[in-house]
């Protein structure tokens, strides 16, 4: 008789799931770690089949999926629905739910309550929180409850207004040192990894060397322990792609051509034909 439940309870690592502890070992043996965002079950399945180690249900969904101009409007309920879909699709990769703006800023208790919702209601393996400073006690509270936490510093889109817009961070010696101090504080608070977004490559290298947990770079050069891209950018679904992202496909034109062909076929009476009809 199997000692494992057929359908693992939330927070129970499913058979074949990459252990969180393996990530630090991957860093130690300099094995690159790969993270990609996903917002639905097909995206989770695709990331798993492609061999990604981590799948982030990013609050970038507010922009890529929900059509907002920033990540700020993403709500807990929306992020729970998207995370639930992704965890149904991704088996081996760890699924990390991005805690949306407003879900962790008010208090440690509220942050923990919302992190628990991601694990219990959506099957997330971990959560991600933006920032250091006041975020540190939130991290400690969530890790203290047994939920792995990914940090996120550098350009933190939820506070882009305070940072003066969507621009690279840590570009002076003083700010670079602050980034290193923040990253170390997040590691000390219990984070299992830290995203470095839009940080000069030499600064990201120094931060990565200064931590034993993996750094995950986006627009942070090649010396971080992991790389992450937003799936819409790498698949070429959005009209524009940030300078630091590589477009590996042009799905926007493939999809537009396909839908246009359907429209033309219906308008011209070519679809449906006999092959696609019941006799
Ligand atoms: O929301 C997101 O997709 C992110 C990544 C860019 C790291 O935070």
mmCIF file of N, CA and C and ligand atoms in Angstrom, residues 35 37 39 56 58-60 98 128 130 152 195 197 218 228 230, ligand 1:
data_model
loop_
_atom_site.group_PDB
_atom_site.id
_atom_site.type_symbol
_atom_site.label_atom_id
_atom_site.label_comp_id
_atom_site.label_asym_id
_atom_site.label_seq_id
_atom_site.Cartn_x
_atom_site.Cartn_y
_atom_site.Cartn_z
ATOM 1 N N UNK A 35 13.578 29.738 -14.397
ATOM 2 C CA UNK A 35 12.212 30.047 -13.976
ATOM 3 C C UNK A 35 11.501 30.744 -15.131
ATOM 4 N N UNK A 37 7.413 32.480 -16.130
ATOM 5 C CA UNK A 37 6.086 32.761 -15.569
ATOM 6 C C UNK A 37 5.042 31.915 -16.300
ATOM 7 N N UNK A 39 0.417 31.535 -16.278
ATOM 8 C CA UNK A 39 -0.809 32.113 -15.711
ATOM 9 C C UNK A 39 -2.009 31.189 -15.868
ATOM 10 N N UNK A 56 6.702 30.760 -11.955
ATOM 11 C CA UNK A 56 6.196 31.890 -11.169
ATOM 12 C C UNK A 56 4.844 32.333 -11.714
ATOM 13 N N UNK A 58 3.301 35.134 -11.753
ATOM 14 C CA UNK A 58 3.660 36.519 -11.460
ATOM 15 C C UNK A 58 2.438 37.427 -11.431
ATOM 16 N N UNK A 59 2.561 38.494 -10.620
ATOM 17 C CA UNK A 59 1.486 39.490 -10.668
ATOM 18 C C UNK A 59 1.593 40.298 -11.962
ATOM 19 N N UNK A 60 2.620 39.989 -12.776
ATOM 20 C CA UNK A 60 2.677 40.523 -14.150
ATOM 21 C C UNK A 60 1.413 40.111 -14.902
ATOM 22 N N UNK A 98 2.924 34.827 -6.670
ATOM 23 C CA UNK A 98 3.370 36.200 -6.397
ATOM 24 C C UNK A 98 2.314 36.880 -5.531
ATOM 25 N N UNK A 128 6.066 34.629 -3.337
ATOM 26 C CA UNK A 128 7.090 35.659 -3.570
ATOM 27 C C UNK A 128 6.567 37.001 -3.054
ATOM 28 N N UNK A 130 7.643 41.241 -2.792
ATOM 29 C CA UNK A 130 8.552 42.298 -3.243
ATOM 30 C C UNK A 130 9.074 43.100 -2.055
ATOM 31 N N UNK A 152 12.326 39.540 -3.655
ATOM 32 C CA UNK A 152 12.369 40.249 -4.956
ATOM 33 C C UNK A 152 12.819 41.678 -4.680
ATOM 34 N N UNK A 195 14.831 37.262 -6.278
ATOM 35 C CA UNK A 195 14.812 37.812 -7.643
ATOM 36 C C UNK A 195 15.542 39.157 -7.627
ATOM 37 N N UNK A 197 15.781 42.229 -10.130
ATOM 38 C CA UNK A 197 15.199 42.739 -11.379
ATOM 39 C C UNK A 197 15.836 44.076 -11.752
ATOM 40 N N UNK A 218 16.473 38.962 -13.757
ATOM 41 C CA UNK A 218 15.703 39.385 -14.932
ATOM 42 C C UNK A 218 16.216 40.790 -15.237
ATOM 43 N N UNK A 228 14.988 34.316 -15.167
ATOM 44 C CA UNK A 228 13.533 34.237 -15.340
ATOM 45 C C UNK A 228 13.128 35.150 -16.489
ATOM 46 N N UNK A 230 9.335 36.514 -18.483
ATOM 47 C CA UNK A 230 7.874 36.501 -18.548
ATOM 48 C C UNK A 230 7.499 35.747 -19.823
HETATM 49 O O1 LIG B 1 5.393 39.333 -11.819
HETATM 50 C C1 LIG B 1 6.366 38.826 -12.411
HETATM 51 O O2 LIG B 1 6.249 38.241 -13.496
HETATM 52 C C2 LIG B 1 7.679 38.963 -11.789
HETATM 53 C C3 LIG B 1 8.872 38.557 -12.587
HETATM 54 C C4 LIG B 1 9.185 39.589 -13.594
HETATM 55 C C5 LIG B 1 10.036 38.247 -11.726
HETATM 56 O O3 LIG B 1 7.771 39.407 -10.688
#
